[in-house]
Tab-separated table of C-alpha atoms and ligand atoms in Angstrom:
chain	number	residue	atom	x	y	z
H	1	MET	CA	-4.586	-36.516	-36.159
H	2	PRO	CA	-6.805	-34.486	-38.281
H	3	LEU	CA	-8.911	-31.608	-36.546
H	4	ILE	CA	-12.401	-31.906	-35.446
H	5	GLY	CA	-14.629	-28.740	-36.696
H	6	HIS	CA	-15.463	-25.903	-34.361
H	7	LEU	CA	-19.327	-26.911	-33.930
H	8	ASP	CA	-18.821	-30.728	-33.668
H	9	PRO	CA	-20.583	-32.307	-30.590
H	10	ALA	CA	-17.362	-33.530	-29.335
H	11	PHE	CA	-15.784	-30.198	-29.471
H	12	LEU	CA	-18.782	-28.450	-27.899
H	13	GLU	CA	-17.713	-30.660	-24.841
H	14	ILE	CA	-14.116	-29.240	-24.871
H	15	MET	CA	-15.510	-25.981	-24.797
H	16	ASN	CA	-17.580	-26.874	-21.935
H	17	ASP	CA	-14.600	-28.383	-20.069
H	18	VAL	CA	-12.589	-25.225	-20.879
H	19	GLN	CA	-14.926	-22.936	-19.477
H	20	ARG	CA	-15.206	-24.942	-16.118
H	21	LEU	CA	-11.503	-25.288	-15.965
H	22	LEU	CA	-10.781	-21.645	-16.518
H	23	ARG	CA	-13.581	-20.685	-13.873
H	24	TYR	CA	-11.397	-23.191	-11.626
H	25	ALA	CA	-8.233	-21.651	-12.190
H	26	PHE	CA	-9.488	-17.987	-12.028
H	27	ARG	CA	-11.594	-18.750	-8.339
H	28	THR	CA	-14.567	-17.525	-10.075
H	29	GLU	CA	-18.354	-18.648	-10.963
H	30	ASN	CA	-18.494	-15.765	-13.737
H	31	ARG	CA	-20.650	-17.252	-16.433
H	32	TRP	CA	-18.815	-15.268	-18.854
H	33	THR	CA	-15.462	-16.715	-18.861
H	34	ILE	CA	-14.011	-17.691	-22.098
H	35	PRO	CA	-10.826	-18.147	-24.053
H	36	VAL	CA	-10.209	-15.413	-26.249
H	37	SER	CA	-9.003	-16.132	-29.863
H	38	GLY	CA	-5.313	-14.887	-29.895
H	39	THR	CA	-2.360	-14.150	-27.262
H	40	GLY	CA	-2.845	-12.275	-24.187
H	41	SER	CA	-3.255	-8.840	-25.936
H	42	ALA	CA	-6.456	-9.776	-27.468
H	43	ALA	CA	-8.102	-11.092	-24.524
H	44	MET	CA	-6.746	-7.489	-22.865
H	45	GLU	CA	-8.098	-5.570	-25.934
H	46	ALA	CA	-11.221	-7.652	-25.534
H	47	ALA	CA	-11.485	-6.281	-22.206
H	48	PHE	CA	-10.860	-2.730	-22.815
H	49	ALA	CA	-12.363	-2.496	-26.232
H	50	ASN	CA	-15.488	-3.722	-24.473
H	51	LEU	CA	-15.659	-2.068	-21.370
H	52	VAL	CA	-14.516	1.038	-22.392
H	53	GLU	CA	-16.986	3.544	-24.309
H	54	PRO	CA	-15.954	6.665	-26.013
H	55	GLY	CA	-15.792	9.087	-23.453
H	56	ASP	CA	-15.124	7.111	-20.332
H	57	THR	CA	-12.377	8.080	-18.131
H	58	VAL	CA	-10.006	5.088	-17.442
H	59	LEU	CA	-7.655	4.916	-14.537
H	60	VAL	CA	-4.419	3.126	-15.672
H	61	PRO	CA	-1.140	2.579	-13.687
H	62	THR	CA	2.372	3.875	-14.963
H	63	ASN	CA	4.395	1.391	-12.928
H	64	GLY	CA	5.423	-0.897	-15.658
H	65	TYR	CA	5.143	-1.510	-19.529
H	66	PHE	CA	1.992	-3.342	-19.211
H	67	GLY	CA	0.046	-0.449	-17.919
H	68	SER	CA	1.124	1.580	-20.996
H	69	ARG	CA	-0.344	-1.000	-23.290
H	70	MET	CA	-3.431	-0.893	-21.168
H	71	GLU	CA	-3.294	3.265	-21.943
H	72	SER	CA	-2.797	2.631	-25.808
H	73	MET	CA	-5.929	0.070	-25.792
H	74	ALA	CA	-8.070	2.492	-23.615
H	75	ARG	CA	-7.504	5.785	-25.758
H	76	ARG	CA	-8.028	3.616	-28.870
H	77	ALA	CA	-11.630	2.363	-27.423
H	78	GLY	CA	-12.018	5.970	-26.942
H	79	GLY	CA	-11.761	6.515	-23.328
H	80	GLU	CA	-10.332	9.674	-21.808
H	81	VAL	CA	-7.117	8.319	-19.883
H	82	VAL	CA	-5.742	9.329	-16.418
H	83	GLN	CA	-2.993	8.037	-14.831
H	84	VAL	CA	-2.118	6.823	-10.969
H	85	HIS	CA	1.638	6.661	-10.754
H	86	ALA	CA	4.203	4.455	-8.998
H	87	PRO	CA	7.949	4.078	-10.084
H	88	TRP	CA	8.604	0.938	-12.396
H	89	GLY	CA	9.656	-1.765	-9.796
H	90	ARG	CA	7.078	-1.085	-7.370
H	91	PRO	CA	3.330	-1.686	-6.943
H	92	LEU	CA	0.552	1.085	-6.718
H	93	ASP	CA	0.151	2.430	-3.455
H	94	PRO	CA	-3.505	1.842	-2.244
H	95	ASP	CA	-3.734	5.483	-0.932
H	96	ASP	CA	-2.494	7.020	-4.300
H	97	VAL	CA	-4.934	4.608	-6.238
H	98	GLU	CA	-7.755	5.700	-3.967
H	99	ALA	CA	-6.808	9.596	-4.157
H	100	ALA	CA	-6.791	9.037	-7.795
H	101	LEU	CA	-10.513	7.190	-8.123
H	102	GLN	CA	-11.881	10.123	-5.893
H	103	LYS	CA	-10.342	12.949	-7.964
H	104	HIS	CA	-11.153	11.622	-11.389
H	105	ARG	CA	-14.042	9.489	-10.478
H	106	PRO	CA	-13.216	6.983	-13.805
H	107	ALA	CA	-15.748	4.488	-15.157
H	108	VAL	CA	-12.804	1.887	-15.600
H	109	PHE	CA	-9.677	1.244	-13.189
H	110	GLY	CA	-7.177	-1.044	-14.985
H	111	PHE	CA	-4.288	-2.505	-12.900
H	112	VAL	CA	-1.456	-5.391	-13.257
H	113	HIS	CA	-1.438	-7.885	-10.946
H	114	ALA	CA	1.873	-9.445	-11.618
H	115	GLU	CA	4.015	-6.914	-13.601
H	116	THR	CA	6.117	-8.738	-15.990
H	117	SER	CA	8.368	-5.890	-17.080
H	118	THR	CA	9.802	-5.269	-13.385
H	119	GLY	CA	8.917	-8.454	-11.553
H	120	ALA	CA	6.474	-6.647	-8.983
H	121	LEU	CA	2.965	-8.243	-7.669
H	122	GLN	CA	0.585	-5.714	-6.820
H	123	PRO	CA	-0.491	-6.680	-3.344
H	124	ASP	CA	-3.768	-5.678	-1.486
H	125	VAL	CA	-6.012	-6.181	-4.535
H	126	PRO	CA	-9.116	-6.323	-2.403
H	127	VAL	CA	-8.439	-2.577	-1.170
H	128	LEU	CA	-8.211	-1.475	-4.653
H	129	THR	CA	-11.510	-2.967	-6.021
H	130	ALA	CA	-13.299	-1.865	-2.965
H	131	ALA	CA	-11.910	1.726	-3.678
H	132	ALA	CA	-13.008	1.440	-7.242
H	133	HIS	CA	-16.126	0.403	-6.534
H	134	ASP	CA	-17.069	2.938	-3.978
H	135	VAL	CA	-16.643	5.369	-6.934
H	136	GLY	CA	-18.456	3.109	-9.224
H	137	ALA	CA	-15.333	2.098	-11.476
H	138	LEU	CA	-15.446	-1.402	-12.823
H	139	VAL	CA	-11.780	-3.109	-12.308
H	140	ILE	CA	-9.833	-4.622	-15.007
H	141	ALA	CA	-6.779	-6.744	-13.959
H	142	ASP	CA	-3.886	-8.121	-15.792
H	143	THR	CA	-3.464	-11.510	-14.726
H	144	VAL	CA	-1.114	-12.396	-17.381
H	145	THR	CA	1.817	-13.486	-15.464
H	146	SER	CA	-0.178	-14.722	-11.989
H	147	LEU	CA	-2.956	-16.882	-13.379
H	148	GLY	CA	-2.030	-20.543	-12.374
H	149	GLY	CA	1.009	-19.570	-10.475
H	150	VAL	CA	0.616	-16.791	-8.003
H	151	GLU	CA	-2.517	-16.501	-5.822
H	152	LEU	CA	-5.360	-14.944	-7.784
H	153	ARG	CA	-8.910	-15.078	-6.227
H	154	VAL	CA	-11.301	-13.089	-8.845
H	155	ASP	CA	-14.730	-13.248	-6.825
H	156	GLU	CA	-13.409	-12.820	-3.525
H	157	TRP	CA	-11.194	-10.140	-4.612
H	158	ASN	CA	-14.446	-8.369	-6.577
H	159	ILE	CA	-12.296	-8.137	-9.916
H	160	ASP	CA	-14.647	-7.377	-12.321
H	161	VAL	CA	-12.764	-8.363	-15.489
H	162	ALA	CA	-9.650	-10.329	-15.429
H	163	TYR	CA	-7.497	-11.605	-18.380
H	164	SER	CA	-4.651	-13.834	-19.098
H	165	GLY	CA	-2.147	-15.342	-21.517
H	166	GLY	CA	-1.401	-19.154	-22.016
H	167	GLN	CA	2.286	-19.011	-22.511
H	168	LYS	CA	2.795	-17.896	-18.872
H	169	CYS	CA	2.051	-19.888	-15.625
H	170	LEU	CA	-0.241	-22.365	-17.657
H	171	SER	CA	2.712	-23.376	-19.669
H	172	CYS	CA	0.434	-23.755	-22.852
H	173	PRO	CA	1.323	-22.733	-26.483
H	174	PRO	CA	-0.006	-19.059	-26.848
H	175	GLY	CA	-3.011	-18.683	-29.161
H	176	ALA	CA	-6.128	-18.634	-26.766
H	177	SER	CA	-6.285	-16.481	-23.932
H	178	PRO	CA	-8.362	-16.431	-20.858
H	179	LEU	CA	-10.812	-13.754	-20.085
H	180	THR	CA	-13.649	-13.465	-17.459
H	181	LEU	CA	-16.285	-11.098	-16.985
H	182	SER	CA	-18.593	-10.366	-14.089
H	183	ASP	CA	-22.420	-9.969	-14.772
H	184	GLY	CA	-21.848	-6.271	-13.873
H	185	ALA	CA	-19.134	-6.187	-16.330
H	186	PHE	CA	-21.389	-7.728	-18.834
H	187	ALA	CA	-24.280	-5.662	-18.161
H	188	LYS	CA	-22.002	-2.174	-18.482
H	189	ILE	CA	-21.381	-3.893	-22.185
H	190	ARG	CA	-24.413	-4.818	-23.145
H	191	ASP	CA	-25.713	-1.499	-22.338
H	192	ARG	CA	-23.267	0.277	-24.489
H	193	SER	CA	-24.925	3.211	-26.651
H	194	GLN	CA	-22.621	2.284	-29.786
H	195	PRO	CA	-21.199	-1.405	-30.233
H	196	THR	CA	-17.688	-1.926	-29.504
H	197	ARG	CA	-15.089	-0.570	-32.471
H	198	SER	CA	-13.735	-4.347	-32.563
H	199	TRP	CA	-16.001	-6.580	-34.358
H	200	TYR	CA	-13.838	-9.830	-33.959
H	201	LEU	CA	-13.305	-8.955	-30.030
H	202	ASP	CA	-17.234	-7.902	-29.460
H	203	VAL	CA	-17.922	-10.147	-26.435
H	204	GLY	CA	-21.812	-9.566	-27.348
H	205	LEU	CA	-21.247	-11.099	-30.542
H	206	LEU	CA	-18.963	-13.687	-29.093
H	207	GLU	CA	-21.808	-14.802	-26.678
H	208	SER	CA	-23.274	-16.839	-29.556
H	209	TYR	CA	-20.687	-19.225	-29.742
H	210	TRP	CA	-19.392	-19.430	-26.159
H	211	GLY	CA	-22.869	-18.945	-24.505
H	212	GLU	CA	-26.077	-21.097	-24.744
H	213	GLU	CA	-26.588	-21.015	-28.321
H	214	ARG	CA	-23.317	-22.562	-29.892
H	215	SER	CA	-23.291	-20.942	-33.181
H	216	TYR	CA	-20.801	-19.796	-35.647
H	217	HIS	CA	-19.089	-16.207	-34.978
H	218	HIS	CA	-15.516	-16.926	-36.173
H	219	THR	CA	-13.560	-20.360	-36.270
H	220	ALA	CA	-12.119	-21.133	-33.091
H	221	PRO	CA	-8.469	-21.832	-32.863
H	222	ILE	CA	-8.946	-25.592	-32.412
H	223	SER	CA	-5.365	-26.992	-31.447
H	224	ASN	CA	-5.116	-24.098	-29.380
H	225	ILE	CA	-8.153	-24.897	-27.059
H	226	TYR	CA	-7.217	-28.525	-26.838
H	227	ALA	CA	-3.734	-27.183	-25.536
H	228	LEU	CA	-5.338	-24.742	-23.070
H	229	ARG	CA	-7.626	-27.730	-21.841
H	230	GLU	CA	-4.786	-30.075	-21.379
H	231	ALA	CA	-2.991	-27.227	-19.533
H	232	LEU	CA	-6.046	-26.439	-17.394
H	233	ARG	CA	-6.461	-30.035	-16.569
H	234	LEU	CA	-2.822	-30.226	-15.363
H	235	VAL	CA	-3.543	-26.899	-13.195
H	236	ALA	CA	-6.839	-28.768	-11.771
H	237	GLU	CA	-5.021	-32.192	-11.257
H	238	GLU	CA	-2.377	-30.451	-9.504
H	239	GLY	CA	-4.750	-28.321	-7.697
H	240	ILE	CA	-4.735	-24.518	-8.035
H	241	GLU	CA	-3.497	-23.724	-4.351
H	242	GLU	CA	-0.523	-26.599	-4.371
H	243	ARG	CA	0.231	-24.456	-7.788
H	244	TRP	CA	0.526	-21.223	-6.168
H	245	ALA	CA	2.558	-23.009	-3.298
H	246	ARG	CA	4.832	-24.992	-5.477
H	247	HIS	CA	5.602	-21.546	-7.023
H	248	LEU	CA	6.296	-19.714	-3.895
H	249	ARG	CA	8.804	-22.582	-2.837
H	250	VAL	CA	10.287	-23.265	-5.471
H	251	ALA	CA	11.131	-19.605	-6.884
H	252	GLY	CA	11.501	-18.839	-3.201
H	253	ALA	CA	14.703	-21.201	-3.378
H	254	LEU	CA	15.719	-19.293	-6.649
H	255	LYS	CA	15.554	-15.830	-4.699
H	256	ALA	CA	17.550	-17.202	-1.697
H	257	GLY	CA	20.101	-18.712	-4.256
H	258	VAL	CA	20.442	-15.322	-5.948
H	259	ARG	CA	21.117	-13.428	-2.480
H	260	ALA	CA	23.255	-15.855	-1.060
H	261	MET	CA	25.472	-15.554	-4.239
H	262	GLY	CA	25.876	-12.172	-3.387
H	263	LEU	CA	23.259	-10.983	-6.167
H	264	GLU	CA	20.361	-8.563	-5.347
H	265	MET	CA	16.426	-8.656	-6.305
H	266	LEU	CA	15.078	-5.669	-7.554
H	267	PRO	CA	11.643	-5.946	-5.539
H	268	GLU	CA	11.181	-6.022	-1.933
H	269	ASP	CA	9.795	-9.232	-0.654
H	270	ALA	CA	6.335	-7.364	0.167
H	271	TRP	CA	6.048	-7.492	-3.644
H	272	TRP	CA	8.283	-9.987	-4.745
H	273	LEU	CA	6.514	-11.813	-7.876
H	274	PRO	CA	7.619	-16.036	-7.560
H	275	SER	CA	6.785	-16.208	-11.408
H	276	LEU	CA	9.104	-13.677	-12.531
H	277	ASN	CA	12.361	-12.807	-10.842
H	278	ALA	CA	13.897	-9.600	-11.103
H	279	VAL	CA	17.800	-9.543	-10.332
H	280	ARG	CA	19.856	-6.718	-10.447
H	281	VAL	CA	22.826	-6.790	-13.046
H	282	PRO	CA	25.894	-6.677	-10.901
H	283	GLU	CA	28.016	-3.178	-11.482
H	284	GLY	CA	30.130	-2.947	-14.554
H	285	VAL	CA	28.535	-6.309	-16.038
H	286	ASP	CA	27.141	-6.555	-19.625
H	287	ALA	CA	23.506	-7.934	-19.103
H	288	LYS	CA	23.333	-8.897	-22.729
H	289	ALA	CA	26.503	-10.751	-22.862
H	290	VAL	CA	25.215	-12.509	-19.878
H	291	THR	CA	21.543	-13.730	-21.381
H	292	ARG	CA	23.731	-14.713	-24.175
H	293	ARG	CA	25.785	-16.807	-22.640
H	294	LEU	CA	23.204	-18.596	-20.613
H	295	LEU	CA	21.098	-19.181	-24.159
H	296	GLY	CA	24.018	-20.082	-26.449
H	297	GLU	CA	26.145	-22.026	-23.551
H	298	HIS	CA	23.316	-23.799	-21.533
H	299	GLY	CA	19.948	-23.692	-23.757
H	300	ILE	CA	18.236	-21.259	-20.931
H	301	GLU	CA	16.570	-18.156	-21.935
H	302	ILE	CA	16.543	-15.505	-19.533
H	303	ALA	CA	15.419	-11.832	-20.136
H	304	GLY	CA	17.087	-8.353	-19.929
H	305	GLY	CA	15.174	-5.329	-18.546
H	306	LEU	CA	12.896	-3.026	-20.484
H	307	GLY	CA	12.716	1.139	-20.688
H	308	ASP	CA	14.529	2.454	-17.647
H	309	LEU	CA	15.495	-0.797	-16.504
H	310	ALA	CA	17.239	-1.889	-19.754
H	311	GLY	CA	20.681	-3.351	-18.919
H	312	LYS	CA	19.791	-3.145	-15.414
H	313	ILE	CA	17.745	-6.242	-14.198
H	314	PHE	CA	17.628	-9.693	-15.476
H	315	ARG	CA	14.000	-11.216	-15.551
H	316	ILE	CA	13.960	-14.820	-15.061
H	317	GLY	CA	10.810	-16.681	-15.350
H	318	CYS	CA	9.918	-19.456	-12.864
H	319	MET	CA	6.466	-20.252	-14.258
H	320	GLY	CA	4.346	-23.330	-14.568
H	321	HIS	CA	5.804	-26.622	-15.687
H	322	ALA	CA	9.193	-25.036	-15.648
H	323	CYS	CA	9.119	-23.995	-12.013
H	324	ARG	CA	10.936	-27.021	-10.746
H	325	PRO	CA	13.773	-27.627	-8.140
H	326	ARG	CA	16.041	-29.163	-11.107
H	327	ASN	CA	15.631	-26.074	-13.134
H	328	VAL	CA	16.243	-23.403	-10.229
H	329	LEU	CA	19.629	-25.481	-9.556
H	330	LEU	CA	20.628	-25.165	-13.308
H	331	LEU	CA	20.083	-21.781	-13.609
H	332	LEU	CA	21.637	-20.732	-10.538
H	333	THR	CA	24.594	-22.356	-11.573
H	334	ALA	CA	24.540	-20.887	-14.947
H	335	LEU	CA	23.895	-17.421	-13.837
H	336	GLY	CA	26.660	-17.487	-11.278
H	337	GLU	CA	29.185	-18.686	-13.796
H	338	ALA	CA	28.016	-16.349	-16.787
H	339	VAL	CA	28.146	-13.011	-14.585
H	340	GLN	CA	31.403	-14.347	-13.072
H	341	ARG	CA	32.945	-14.531	-16.810
H	342	GLU	CA	31.915	-11.051	-17.468
H	343	GLY	CA	33.824	-9.729	-14.363
H	344	ALA	CA	31.279	-10.155	-11.273
H	345	THR	CA	32.682	-11.415	-8.271
H	346	VAL	CA	29.734	-14.202	-6.905
H	347	ASP	CA	29.703	-17.302	-4.713
H	348	VAL	CA	28.150	-19.614	-6.891
H	349	ALA	CA	28.350	-22.587	-4.228
H	350	ALA	CA	26.827	-20.470	-1.407
H	351	GLY	CA	23.712	-19.909	-3.786
H	352	LEU	CA	23.484	-23.487	-4.495
H	353	ALA	CA	23.713	-24.355	-1.104
H	354	ALA	CA	21.037	-21.874	0.283
H	355	ALA	CA	18.672	-22.846	-2.652
H	356	GLY	CA	19.011	-26.524	-1.715
H	357	ASP	CA	18.217	-25.651	1.929
H	358	ALA	CA	15.109	-23.516	1.081
H	359	LEU	CA	13.823	-26.486	-0.969
H	360	SER	CA	14.512	-28.782	1.766
H	361	ARG	CA	12.812	-26.969	4.447
H	362	ASP	CA	9.499	-26.896	3.278
M	1	PLP	C1	1.362	-8.611	-17.968
M	1	PLP	C2	1.354	-8.817	-19.202
M	1	PLP	N1	0.262	-8.267	-19.980
M	1	PLP	C3	-0.232	-8.652	-21.126
M	1	PLP	C4	0.765	-9.412	-21.881
M	1	PLP	C5	0.599	-9.486	-23.652
M	1	PLP	O1	0.593	-10.783	-23.753
M	1	PLP	P1	0.939	-11.376	-25.089
M	1	PLP	O2	2.458	-10.846	-25.442
M	1	PLP	O3	0.629	-12.825	-25.049
M	1	PLP	O4	-0.068	-10.711	-26.225
M	1	PLP	C6	2.071	-9.699	-21.434
M	1	PLP	C7	3.084	-10.606	-22.424
M	1	PLP	O5	4.014	-10.787	-21.750
M	1	PLP	C8	2.181	-9.847	-20.299
M	1	PLP	O6	3.390	-9.847	-19.496
């Protein structure tokens, strides 16, 4: 069908819907809630480029790939980066965060709620935000792999800025990426002494289009905004809390199946991330050969580890529409068969039985 224009009255209604539905998914009343043109990294860059002023101290985590991306973006925005450490595969310890906040007194603290590179969820978010606010820091949360799949309460948890992507738990094509900013965060941006270095991602300028005025800043990615509206409409139709519960239940069956088969999960249960399941590669098994088999023989794409975890974990997404019992059972069968053919000993039948049990229990 022909597209409509980005200032067509009908499109303005679609924009309103998307903003309303994004607030619902983020669990926020933030007026400043928009889809940023581009993938998750564009929303991430919008967060850092706007909130960080040259000379600001920015505290970022070291426990995964996306913490490092925060570091690069904060530096490019002129920030002085300091770090809070935790090993890959583990969340930040609130005591370490508090100590780093007290020591460095940063203007901005970024953390990754759902670390896609390691399958670790960051628990205790309200404790982290309270500690940050005690020293006057604003908090940026990376929610790319949690929005729409894992419990996330932007207002209740006092997160100042959260960004996400479409292609993870929203099951949407990538290209328009959620961003929400509190009034406090927006005030810091409004009071900047120098304009943000990015014209395209300047949220002050974007306000002309996404705020009351609805005047041109840049052409919106119309089809992506349609898609995002539909994806968010499906989230609302299911119910956000029901959706979190589905991810827990269905990915919980995946986890039970993996363990019963004789494989090990990387994260402990306290920080297991339902949307991204990191499974240890059995001793002596070539991880790449397994992922190739899954894709070539079953049409299932799973990822390998990154950095220090390369060759050591499989990363299995269980996100959004794909997070279904049928897919979990198919994956367990295919994974079990593939690791066996690559030399591991696993009990696929026990894995399937445990997953089936977990699914029928709840
Ligand atoms: C936690 C996290 N942050 C940021 C990004 C960047 O998003 P994108 O690749 O859509 O630009 C990703 C992508 O996988 C991610 O998983």
